[in-house]
């Protein structure tokens, strides 16, 4: 991800400014009842992501996004079938132990949640794909966050990927030894790999502590080219766009009724 | 179990942030004390966080608007208490929202309350009780890690149910049963596996570094205690 972020066209934008813009857009999408506003924030997120990455998203990241979208579809579907029992049902029934009571309100709510979630993913990834973690830590430091926290942010990020790499090696090794032959053996192999990863991590912690001490580490990772500071334009743009979208959201409630759109398809 | 971005209504986002903040602040204070008095613990704290990140990234989609995965908070809460665990969980949740589209910014408070505070607190209570009964490290860690994992999902199910009840007017009891029963299919086996894995690791540590359990046993149960 850092590689992607360092090559982003938005890497020189102020990290705090980007974070503020993303947070404002996320919040405005959440507080308005109009589905049009999350749709607009989704488009903004896609455009920012496209600009940031030049639409060259790594496969592993695409898979993560795909999985997140699957969870969103399932989650929104779940909300749509949990309607108010006192409202007339669009669809009623029972599958296994699930009582289904889909109402117009719950169906529309599910759609707005789905669009908000998708918009959230695009906005968050536009930020992540353009902000290396050391820049984020530097931004937190400039906000006077406790130095221990900013240090932990960088350390956890570094170790997480080292552990992941080690874990995948152990999984592959177990596979070479037919470690997934049967569910009990698979569980044992999986457990062994996890325990092995943590044990390895303890050894690695001692080595890396010594290595950092040798390089005069005193709790701060210096950055050769520090990120830009947030100019006054960022709050103006971020808060201004949020206010405009909020006002627009007040007027656009009910412009798009998903239940009406899907009614001919499902015969409601 | 991370609740996705946009799933919770603004009111619930705010409520869970308000619940989270005192634990987080106390956690930061406690963490600063730990690192000031034991600077050598820095790497172990960071690795506990990285381990939470690694385990909680191994997710399976669940039919709830969320996902199932181990939480990995058992070790961190036993070693450092609930406050520090909430700080580590917050950092991990922030990374997962940014890097893996897993969870979200506005749902960070809710996710931290379930995975970083209430779930681990239940695990820590059981760890204390079982250790007081002179049980071994393996059994104590197995129960603490498995219960921390399961309670995380119970709390998430409650959070999602409350949101559905207030936003669509659904019935609380039937919604909660729906959420819980779906989670149970994937989460009970995962909690057992996580309990076993962390118990194996704790068993190794108890022979390789027995002094670390001395610190863990002296850890205060009260999340607002800033004593190290």
Short mmCIF file of C-alpha atoms in Angstrom, two decimals:
data_model
loop_
_atom_site.label_atom_id
_atom_site.label_comp_id
_atom_site.label_asym_id
_atom_site.label_seq_id
_atom_site.Cartn_x
_atom_site.Cartn_y
_atom_site.Cartn_z
CA UNK A 1 0.00 0.00 0.00
CA UNK A 2 2.87 2.34 0.82
CA UNK A 3 4.31 1.72 -2.64
CA UNK A 4 0.99 2.73 -4.15
CA UNK A 5 0.78 5.77 -1.88
CA UNK A 6 4.30 7.00 -2.67
CA UNK A 7 3.56 6.81 -6.41
CA UNK A 8 0.19 8.54 -6.04
CA UNK A 9 -0.47 11.85 -7.73
CA UNK A 10 -2.02 13.03 -4.46
CA UNK A 11 0.95 12.16 -2.25
CA UNK A 12 1.97 15.81 -1.95
CA UNK A 13 -1.46 16.91 -0.77
CA UNK A 14 -1.58 17.67 2.96
CA UNK A 15 -2.51 14.41 4.82
CA UNK A 16 -4.59 16.26 7.40
CA UNK A 17 -6.41 18.13 4.65
CA UNK A 18 -7.25 14.88 2.86
CA UNK A 19 -8.37 13.30 6.13
CA UNK A 20 -10.59 16.27 6.94
CA UNK A 21 -12.16 16.19 3.48
CA UNK A 22 -12.84 12.43 3.72
CA UNK A 23 -14.30 12.75 7.23
CA UNK A 24 -16.56 15.65 6.20
CA UNK A 25 -17.86 13.74 3.18
CA UNK A 26 -18.42 10.58 5.23
CA UNK A 27 -20.31 12.46 7.93
CA UNK A 28 -22.48 14.42 5.52
CA UNK A 29 -23.39 11.18 3.73
CA UNK A 30 -24.41 9.75 7.08
CA UNK A 31 -26.48 12.63 8.44
CA UNK A 32 -28.60 13.25 5.37
CA UNK A 33 -31.60 11.07 4.65
CA UNK A 34 -31.32 11.62 0.91
CA UNK A 35 -29.82 8.78 -1.11
CA UNK A 36 -28.54 11.33 -3.65
CA UNK A 37 -25.88 12.68 -1.25
CA UNK A 38 -24.11 9.32 -0.67
CA UNK A 39 -24.30 8.82 -4.45
CA UNK A 40 -22.46 12.11 -4.95
CA UNK A 41 -19.86 11.25 -2.28
CA UNK A 42 -19.40 7.88 -3.99
CA UNK A 43 -18.68 9.63 -7.29
CA UNK A 44 -16.25 12.00 -5.53
CA UNK A 45 -14.53 8.97 -3.94
CA UNK A 46 -14.22 7.16 -7.27
CA UNK A 47 -12.83 10.27 -8.98
CA UNK A 48 -10.29 10.84 -6.20
CA UNK A 49 -9.26 7.18 -6.29
CA UNK A 50 -8.93 7.26 -10.07
CA UNK A 51 -6.83 10.41 -9.90
CA UNK A 52 -4.72 9.11 -7.04
CA UNK A 53 -3.92 5.68 -8.49
CA UNK A 54 -4.35 6.42 -12.19
CA UNK A 55 -6.80 3.48 -11.96
CA UNK A 56 -3.93 1.05 -11.35
CA UNK A 57 -5.29 -0.72 -8.30
CA UNK A 58 -3.29 -3.80 -7.22
CA UNK A 59 -5.09 -7.15 -7.45
CA UNK A 60 -4.88 -7.83 -3.70
CA UNK A 61 -6.55 -4.48 -2.99
CA UNK A 62 -9.24 -5.17 -5.57
CA UNK A 63 -9.95 -8.49 -3.87
CA UNK A 64 -10.24 -6.73 -0.49
CA UNK A 65 -12.68 -4.22 -2.01
CA UNK A 66 -14.64 -7.07 -3.63
CA UNK A 67 -14.91 -8.87 -0.31
CA UNK A 68 -16.00 -5.66 1.43
CA UNK A 69 -18.70 -5.13 -1.20
CA UNK A 70 -19.92 -8.72 -0.70
CA UNK A 71 -20.26 -8.06 3.04
CA UNK A 72 -22.09 -4.81 2.27
CA UNK A 73 -24.57 -6.54 -0.04
CA UNK A 74 -25.27 -9.18 2.58
CA UNK A 75 -25.55 -6.60 5.36
CA UNK A 76 -27.90 -4.36 3.43
CA UNK A 77 -29.99 -7.38 2.48
CA UNK A 78 -30.24 -8.23 6.15
CA UNK A 79 -31.56 -4.75 6.99
CA UNK A 80 -34.08 -4.88 4.15
CA UNK A 81 -35.73 -8.02 5.56
CA UNK A 82 -35.98 -6.68 9.12
CA UNK A 83 -38.84 -4.23 8.66
CA UNK A 84 -41.33 -2.87 11.18
CA UNK A 85 -43.92 -5.64 11.79
CA UNK A 86 -46.65 -2.96 11.95
CA UNK A 87 -45.98 -1.75 8.41
CA UNK A 88 -47.41 -3.52 5.33
CA UNK A 89 -44.94 -6.06 3.95
CA UNK A 90 -43.54 -6.09 0.43
CA UNK A 91 -42.30 -9.58 1.06
CA UNK A 92 -43.03 -11.82 4.02
CA UNK A 93 -41.94 -15.33 4.79
CA UNK A 94 -39.49 -17.52 6.61
CA UNK A 95 -36.18 -19.03 5.50
CA UNK A 96 -34.73 -21.44 8.08
CA UNK A 97 -35.02 -19.48 11.33
CA UNK A 98 -35.14 -16.05 9.63
CA UNK A 99 -38.45 -14.24 9.75
CA UNK A 100 -38.60 -12.04 6.66
CA UNK A 101 -40.66 -8.87 6.78
CA UNK A 102 -39.51 -6.51 4.07
CA UNK A 103 -41.22 -3.12 4.08
CA UNK A 104 -40.83 -0.09 1.81
CA UNK A 105 -39.00 1.73 4.64
CA UNK A 106 -36.56 -1.11 5.32
CA UNK A 107 -35.94 -1.63 1.58
CA UNK A 108 -35.11 2.05 1.04
CA UNK A 109 -33.03 2.09 4.24
CA UNK A 110 -31.02 -0.90 3.02
CA UNK A 111 -30.25 0.87 -0.24
CA UNK A 112 -29.12 4.09 1.44
CA UNK A 113 -26.87 2.08 3.77
CA UNK A 114 -25.39 0.19 0.82
CA UNK A 115 -24.61 3.39 -1.08
CA UNK A 116 -23.15 5.00 2.07
CA UNK A 117 -20.92 1.95 2.62
CA UNK A 118 -19.67 1.89 -0.97
CA UNK A 119 -19.05 5.64 -0.84
CA UNK A 120 -17.17 5.14 2.44
CA UNK A 121 -14.90 2.51 0.89
CA UNK A 122 -14.00 4.67 -2.11
CA UNK A 123 -13.35 7.74 0.05
CA UNK A 124 -11.26 5.85 2.61
CA UNK A 125 -9.26 4.10 -0.10
CA UNK A 126 -8.66 7.36 -1.95
CA UNK A 127 -7.09 8.61 1.28
CA UNK A 128 -5.17 5.38 1.99
CA UNK A 129 -3.87 5.04 -1.56
CA UNK A 130 -2.37 8.52 -1.44
CA UNK A 131 -1.08 8.73 2.14
CA UNK A 132 1.91 6.65 3.25
CA UNK A 133 1.62 5.59 6.91
CA UNK A 134 4.72 7.61 7.98
CA UNK A 135 2.97 10.71 6.58
CA UNK A 136 -0.15 9.86 8.58
CA UNK A 137 1.94 9.41 11.74
CA UNK A 138 3.65 12.74 11.03
CA UNK A 139 0.24 14.37 10.63
CA UNK A 140 -0.91 12.96 14.00
CA UNK A 141 2.33 14.21 15.55
CA UNK A 142 1.60 17.71 14.25
CA UNK A 143 -1.77 17.50 16.02
CA UNK A 144 0.17 16.84 19.27
CA UNK A 145 -1.00 13.25 19.60
CA UNK A 146 1.01 11.42 22.31
CA UNK A 147 4.34 10.42 20.78
CA UNK A 148 3.89 6.84 22.03
CA UNK A 149 0.74 6.48 19.94
CA UNK A 150 2.27 7.84 16.74
CA UNK A 151 5.25 5.57 17.30
CA UNK A 152 3.00 2.57 17.86
CA UNK A 153 1.09 3.37 14.66
CA UNK A 154 4.30 3.07 12.64
CA UNK A 155 5.57 0.00 14.53
CA UNK A 156 2.28 -1.91 14.29
CA UNK A 157 2.11 -1.17 10.58
CA UNK A 158 5.66 -2.42 10.00
CA UNK A 159 5.26 -5.55 12.11
CA UNK A 160 1.85 -6.44 10.72
CA UNK A 161 3.28 -6.96 7.26
CA UNK A 162 6.34 -8.80 8.52
CA UNK A 163 4.10 -11.14 10.50
CA UNK A 164 1.76 -11.61 7.55
CA UNK A 165 4.68 -12.57 5.33
CA UNK A 166 5.92 -15.07 7.93
CA UNK A 167 2.43 -16.46 8.45
CA UNK A 168 1.98 -17.09 4.71
CA UNK A 169 5.34 -18.92 4.58
CA UNK A 170 4.20 -21.17 7.44
CA UNK A 171 0.86 -21.83 5.74
CA UNK A 172 2.69 -22.81 2.54
CA UNK A 173 5.08 -25.04 4.49
CA UNK A 174 2.14 -26.79 6.15
CA UNK A 175 0.51 -27.29 2.75
CA UNK A 176 3.71 -28.92 1.43
CA UNK A 177 3.50 -31.40 4.32
CA UNK A 178 -0.17 -32.23 3.53
CA UNK A 179 -1.13 -30.16 6.52
CA UNK A 180 -4.65 -29.60 5.22
CA UNK A 181 -5.51 -33.25 4.72
CA UNK A 182 -8.67 -33.49 6.83
CA UNK A 183 -10.36 -30.85 8.93
CA UNK A 184 -8.66 -31.77 12.22
CA UNK A 185 -5.19 -31.73 10.63
CA UNK A 186 -6.03 -28.44 8.92
CA UNK A 187 -7.08 -26.91 12.22
CA UNK A 188 -3.87 -28.13 13.87
CA UNK A 189 -1.75 -26.74 11.01
CA UNK A 190 -3.57 -23.43 11.11
CA UNK A 191 -3.14 -23.19 14.88
CA UNK A 192 0.50 -24.19 14.64
CA UNK A 193 1.14 -21.50 12.01
CA UNK A 194 -0.50 -18.82 14.15
CA UNK A 195 1.35 -19.83 17.32
CA UNK A 196 4.59 -20.14 15.30
CA UNK A 197 4.05 -16.66 13.88
CA UNK A 198 3.71 -15.10 17.31
CA UNK A 199 6.70 -17.02 18.68
CA UNK A 200 8.73 -15.86 15.69
CA UNK A 201 7.47 -12.35 16.32
CA UNK A 202 8.87 -12.38 19.86
CA UNK A 203 12.30 -13.25 18.52
CA UNK A 204 11.93 -10.63 15.84
CA UNK A 205 10.94 -8.02 18.46
CA UNK A 206 14.18 -8.58 20.35
CA UNK A 207 16.27 -8.39 17.18
CA UNK A 208 14.52 -5.31 15.83
CA UNK A 209 14.79 -3.55 19.18
CA UNK A 210 18.55 -4.10 19.11
CA UNK A 211 18.73 -3.08 15.44
CA UNK A 212 16.84 0.16 16.06
CA UNK A 213 18.94 0.93 19.14
CA UNK A 214 22.08 0.52 17.02
CA UNK A 215 20.72 3.20 14.68
CA UNK A 216 20.14 5.63 17.54
CA UNK A 217 16.39 5.17 17.52
CA UNK A 218 14.71 7.26 20.20
CA UNK A 219 11.05 6.84 19.39
CA UNK A 220 10.88 8.84 16.19
CA UNK A 221 11.25 7.74 12.58
CA UNK A 222 12.56 10.80 10.70
CA UNK A 223 11.08 11.57 7.29
CA UNK A 224 13.35 12.88 4.56
CA UNK A 225 10.56 14.80 2.83
CA UNK A 226 7.93 15.73 5.42
CA UNK A 227 4.35 15.97 4.10
CA UNK A 228 2.78 19.35 3.48
CA UNK A 229 0.99 21.13 6.28
CA UNK A 230 -2.72 21.78 5.97
CA UNK A 231 -3.38 25.19 4.46
CA UNK A 232 -6.45 27.25 5.29
CA UNK A 233 -7.99 26.22 1.96
CA UNK A 234 -8.51 22.64 3.13
CA UNK A 235 -10.99 23.38 5.94
CA UNK A 236 -12.78 25.83 3.65
CA UNK A 237 -13.11 23.26 0.85
CA UNK A 238 -13.94 20.34 3.17
CA UNK A 239 -16.46 22.06 5.41
CA UNK A 240 -17.86 24.10 2.52
CA UNK A 241 -18.53 21.04 0.39
CA UNK A 242 -20.09 19.28 3.38
CA UNK A 243 -22.44 22.21 4.02
CA UNK A 244 -23.41 22.43 0.34
CA UNK A 245 -24.09 18.70 0.21
CA UNK A 246 -26.08 18.82 3.46
CA UNK A 247 -28.32 21.62 2.16
CA UNK A 248 -28.71 19.80 -1.14
CA UNK A 249 -29.58 16.66 0.84
CA UNK A 250 -32.44 18.48 2.59
CA UNK A 251 -34.02 19.31 -0.77
CA UNK A 252 -33.35 16.00 -2.46
CA UNK A 253 -35.05 13.68 0.05
CA UNK A 254 -37.42 11.41 -1.86
CA UNK A 255 -36.00 12.20 -5.30
CA UNK A 256 -35.07 8.57 -5.76
CA UNK A 257 -37.38 5.92 -4.31
CA UNK A 258 -35.68 2.54 -4.71
CA UNK A 259 -38.86 0.68 -3.85
CA UNK A 260 -40.67 2.37 -6.76
CA UNK A 261 -37.77 1.57 -9.09
CA UNK A 262 -37.78 -2.11 -8.19
CA UNK A 263 -41.58 -2.44 -7.93
CA UNK A 264 -42.16 -3.46 -11.61
CA UNK A 265 -39.37 -6.02 -11.34
CA UNK A 266 -40.75 -7.76 -8.24
CA UNK A 267 -44.46 -6.99 -8.77
CA UNK A 268 -44.86 -4.90 -5.57
CA UNK B 1 -17.20 -8.49 13.31
CA UNK B 2 -16.24 -5.03 12.15
CA UNK B 3 -19.36 -3.07 11.33
CA UNK B 4 -19.00 -1.51 7.90
CA UNK B 5 -18.82 2.20 7.14
CA UNK B 6 -22.26 3.77 6.82
CA UNK B 7 -24.12 0.92 8.56
CA UNK B 8 -24.86 2.72 11.83
CA UNK B 9 -27.09 5.76 12.18
CA UNK B 10 -25.30 8.97 13.28
CA UNK B 11 -26.84 8.71 16.76
CA UNK B 12 -25.35 5.26 17.36
CA UNK B 13 -22.00 6.29 15.91
CA UNK B 14 -21.89 9.12 18.46
CA UNK B 15 -23.08 6.93 21.35
CA UNK B 16 -20.38 4.30 20.78
CA UNK B 17 -17.68 6.96 20.40
CA UNK B 18 -18.76 8.45 23.74
CA UNK B 19 -18.51 5.01 25.36
CA UNK B 20 -15.11 4.39 23.81
CA UNK B 21 -13.35 7.66 24.62
CA UNK B 22 -12.83 7.24 28.43
CA UNK B 23 -11.32 3.78 27.94
CA UNK B 24 -9.08 5.08 25.17
CA UNK B 25 -7.85 8.04 27.24
CA UNK B 26 -7.08 5.83 30.25
CA UNK B 27 -5.39 3.37 27.90
CA UNK B 28 -3.11 6.08 26.52
CA UNK B 29 -2.17 7.19 30.05
CA UNK B 30 -1.47 3.60 31.09
CA UNK B 31 0.49 2.91 27.91
CA UNK B 32 2.69 5.96 28.49
CA UNK B 33 3.40 4.74 32.03
CA UNK B 34 4.24 1.24 30.85
CA UNK B 35 6.58 2.50 28.15
CA UNK B 36 8.21 5.01 30.49
CA UNK B 37 8.88 2.39 33.18
CA UNK B 38 9.59 -0.55 30.87
CA UNK B 39 10.90 0.80 27.52
CA UNK B 40 11.81 -2.74 26.53
CA UNK B 41 8.08 -3.54 26.39
CA UNK B 42 7.58 -1.26 23.35
CA UNK B 43 8.21 -3.99 20.80
CA UNK B 44 6.00 -6.50 22.61
CA UNK B 45 3.15 -3.97 22.75
CA UNK B 46 3.57 -3.21 19.04
CA UNK B 47 3.69 -6.91 18.23
CA UNK B 48 0.53 -7.55 20.23
CA UNK B 49 -1.11 -4.89 18.06
CA UNK B 50 0.32 -6.41 14.88
CA UNK B 51 -0.96 -9.82 15.98
CA UNK B 52 -4.46 -8.38 16.50
CA UNK B 53 -4.21 -6.87 13.01
CA UNK B 54 -3.12 -10.15 11.48
CA UNK B 55 -5.73 -12.36 13.16
CA UNK B 56 -8.62 -9.98 12.71
CA UNK B 57 -7.82 -9.58 9.02
CA UNK B 58 -8.56 -13.26 8.35
CA UNK B 59 -12.25 -12.63 7.78
CA UNK B 60 -15.12 -14.73 6.48
CA UNK B 61 -18.23 -12.89 5.23
CA UNK B 62 -21.13 -13.39 7.61
CA UNK B 63 -24.81 -12.94 6.81
CA UNK B 64 -25.10 -9.90 9.07
CA UNK B 65 -23.51 -6.87 7.41
CA UNK B 66 -20.34 -7.79 9.13
CA UNK B 67 -17.82 -10.63 9.01
CA UNK B 68 -16.43 -13.42 11.17
CA UNK B 69 -12.79 -13.65 12.15
CA UNK B 70 -10.59 -14.29 15.17
CA UNK B 71 -9.96 -11.12 17.21
CA UNK B 72 -6.56 -11.86 18.77
CA UNK B 73 -7.24 -9.54 21.70
CA UNK B 74 -6.88 -12.26 24.37
CA UNK B 75 -3.11 -11.94 24.64
CA UNK B 76 -3.05 -8.13 24.68
CA UNK B 77 -5.73 -7.82 27.37
CA UNK B 78 -4.12 -10.40 29.64
CA UNK B 79 -0.70 -8.76 29.37
CA UNK B 80 -1.65 -5.08 29.40
CA UNK B 81 -5.27 -4.72 30.56
CA UNK B 82 -8.39 -3.33 28.91
CA UNK B 83 -7.21 0.28 28.50
CA UNK B 84 -4.12 -0.58 26.47
CA UNK B 85 -6.10 -3.20 24.56
CA UNK B 86 -8.59 -0.50 23.54
CA UNK B 87 -5.73 1.70 22.23
CA UNK B 88 -4.23 -1.19 20.24
CA UNK B 89 -7.65 -2.15 18.90
CA UNK B 90 -8.31 1.44 17.80
CA UNK B 91 -5.03 1.63 15.87
CA UNK B 92 -5.69 -1.76 14.28
CA UNK B 93 -9.26 -0.82 13.37
CA UNK B 94 -8.02 2.41 11.80
CA UNK B 95 -5.55 0.46 9.64
CA UNK B 96 -8.14 -2.10 8.64
CA UNK B 97 -10.63 0.59 7.63
CA UNK B 98 -7.97 2.37 5.58
CA UNK B 99 -6.09 -0.51 4.04
CA UNK B 100 -8.62 -3.33 3.76
CA UNK B 101 -11.99 -1.54 3.60
CA UNK B 102 -12.80 -3.59 6.72
CA UNK B 103 -14.83 -1.53 9.20
CA UNK B 104 -14.97 2.24 8.87
CA UNK B 105 -14.20 5.66 10.34
CA UNK B 106 -17.70 6.47 11.57
CA UNK B 107 -18.15 2.96 13.00
CA UNK B 108 -14.72 3.02 14.70
CA UNK B 109 -16.27 3.73 18.12
CA UNK B 110 -18.71 0.83 17.90
CA UNK B 111 -16.06 -1.56 16.62
CA UNK B 112 -13.63 -0.51 19.34
CA UNK B 113 -16.23 -0.97 22.08
CA UNK B 114 -16.93 -4.54 20.95
CA UNK B 115 -13.44 -5.70 19.96
CA UNK B 116 -11.24 -3.54 22.16
CA UNK B 117 -13.25 -3.06 25.35
CA UNK B 118 -16.19 -5.28 26.29
CA UNK B 119 -15.04 -8.53 24.65
CA UNK B 120 -11.51 -8.33 26.11
CA UNK B 121 -12.88 -7.21 29.50
CA UNK B 122 -14.97 -10.39 29.71
CA UNK B 123 -11.89 -12.42 28.74
CA UNK B 124 -9.81 -10.69 31.41
CA UNK B 125 -12.43 -11.33 34.11
CA UNK B 126 -12.37 -15.04 33.29
CA UNK B 127 -8.56 -15.10 33.16
CA UNK B 128 -8.46 -13.63 36.70
CA UNK B 129 -11.08 -16.04 38.02
CA UNK B 130 -9.48 -19.13 36.52
CA UNK B 131 -5.97 -18.13 37.55
CA UNK B 132 -7.25 -17.57 41.11
CA UNK B 133 -8.52 -21.15 41.05
CA UNK B 134 -4.89 -22.19 40.38
CA UNK B 135 -5.59 -23.36 36.84
CA UNK B 136 -2.69 -23.59 34.38
CA UNK B 137 -1.80 -21.00 31.78
CA UNK B 138 -3.09 -23.17 28.91
CA UNK B 139 -6.63 -23.54 30.28
CA UNK B 140 -6.79 -19.93 31.51
CA UNK B 141 -5.70 -18.50 28.17
CA UNK B 142 -7.96 -20.83 26.20
CA UNK B 143 -11.04 -19.68 28.14
CA UNK B 144 -10.01 -16.00 28.19
CA UNK B 145 -9.28 -15.84 24.44
CA UNK B 146 -12.37 -17.82 23.40
CA UNK B 147 -14.70 -15.79 25.62
CA UNK B 148 -13.12 -12.48 24.54
CA UNK B 149 -13.79 -13.54 20.96
CA UNK B 150 -17.36 -14.71 21.56
CA UNK B 151 -18.34 -11.70 23.65
CA UNK B 152 -17.03 -9.40 20.93
CA UNK B 153 -19.62 -10.92 18.61
CA UNK B 154 -22.40 -10.74 21.20
CA UNK B 155 -21.71 -7.01 21.62
CA UNK B 156 -21.57 -6.49 17.84
CA UNK B 157 -24.90 -8.28 17.48
CA UNK B 158 -26.40 -6.00 20.16
CA UNK B 159 -25.01 -2.90 18.41
CA UNK B 160 -26.44 -3.96 15.07
CA UNK B 161 -29.78 -4.92 16.58
CA UNK B 162 -30.14 -1.55 18.34
CA UNK B 163 -29.41 0.19 15.05
CA UNK B 164 -31.96 -1.86 13.12
CA UNK B 165 -34.60 -1.41 15.83
CA UNK B 166 -34.25 2.39 15.84
CA UNK B 167 -33.92 2.79 12.08
CA UNK B 168 -36.52 0.38 10.68
CA UNK B 169 -38.66 -0.33 13.78
CA UNK B 170 -37.82 -4.04 13.76
CA UNK B 171 -38.51 -6.19 16.82
CA UNK B 172 -35.49 -6.28 19.20
CA UNK B 173 -35.70 -9.91 20.34
CA UNK B 174 -36.20 -11.47 16.92
CA UNK B 175 -33.53 -9.25 15.29
CA UNK B 176 -31.03 -10.09 18.03
CA UNK B 177 -31.73 -13.80 17.65
CA UNK B 178 -31.28 -13.50 13.87
CA UNK B 179 -27.94 -11.73 14.20
CA UNK B 180 -26.66 -14.00 16.95
CA UNK B 181 -27.72 -17.25 15.33
CA UNK B 182 -26.00 -16.34 12.07
CA UNK B 183 -22.81 -15.30 13.83
CA UNK B 184 -22.82 -18.49 15.90
CA UNK B 185 -22.42 -20.73 12.83
CA UNK B 186 -18.98 -19.31 12.01
CA UNK B 187 -17.94 -17.78 15.28
CA UNK B 188 -18.18 -20.65 17.77
CA UNK B 189 -15.66 -22.82 15.85
CA UNK B 190 -13.46 -19.76 15.25
CA UNK B 191 -13.50 -18.86 18.96
CA UNK B 192 -12.44 -22.40 19.88
CA UNK B 193 -9.62 -22.32 17.32
CA UNK B 194 -8.50 -18.90 18.54
CA UNK B 195 -8.62 -20.11 22.16
CA UNK B 196 -6.46 -23.12 21.27
CA UNK B 197 -3.96 -21.06 19.27
CA UNK B 198 -3.48 -18.45 21.97
CA UNK B 199 -3.36 -21.18 24.64
CA UNK B 200 -0.56 -22.92 22.69
CA UNK B 201 1.28 -19.65 22.47
CA UNK B 202 0.76 -18.88 26.16
CA UNK B 203 2.01 -22.36 27.04
CA UNK B 204 5.18 -21.68 25.06
CA UNK B 205 5.62 -18.31 26.76
CA UNK B 206 5.11 -19.81 30.21
CA UNK B 207 8.18 -21.98 29.66
CA UNK B 208 10.27 -19.50 27.64
CA UNK B 209 9.41 -16.29 29.51
CA UNK B 210 7.57 -17.20 32.74
CA UNK B 211 8.10 -13.71 34.22
CA UNK B 212 5.65 -12.23 31.72
CA UNK B 213 2.76 -14.04 33.45
CA UNK B 214 3.82 -12.51 36.76
CA UNK B 215 3.12 -9.10 35.17
CA UNK B 216 -0.12 -10.42 33.63
CA UNK B 217 -1.40 -11.76 36.97
CA UNK B 218 -0.71 -8.44 38.70
CA UNK B 219 -2.61 -6.52 36.02
CA UNK B 220 -5.62 -4.67 37.41
CA UNK B 221 -9.10 -5.78 36.37
CA UNK B 222 -10.49 -2.26 36.67
CA UNK B 223 -10.12 -0.70 33.20
CA UNK B 224 -9.81 2.79 34.74
CA UNK B 225 -6.93 1.83 37.00
CA UNK B 226 -3.81 3.55 35.73
CA UNK B 227 -1.51 1.46 37.91
CA UNK B 228 1.00 -0.57 35.93
#
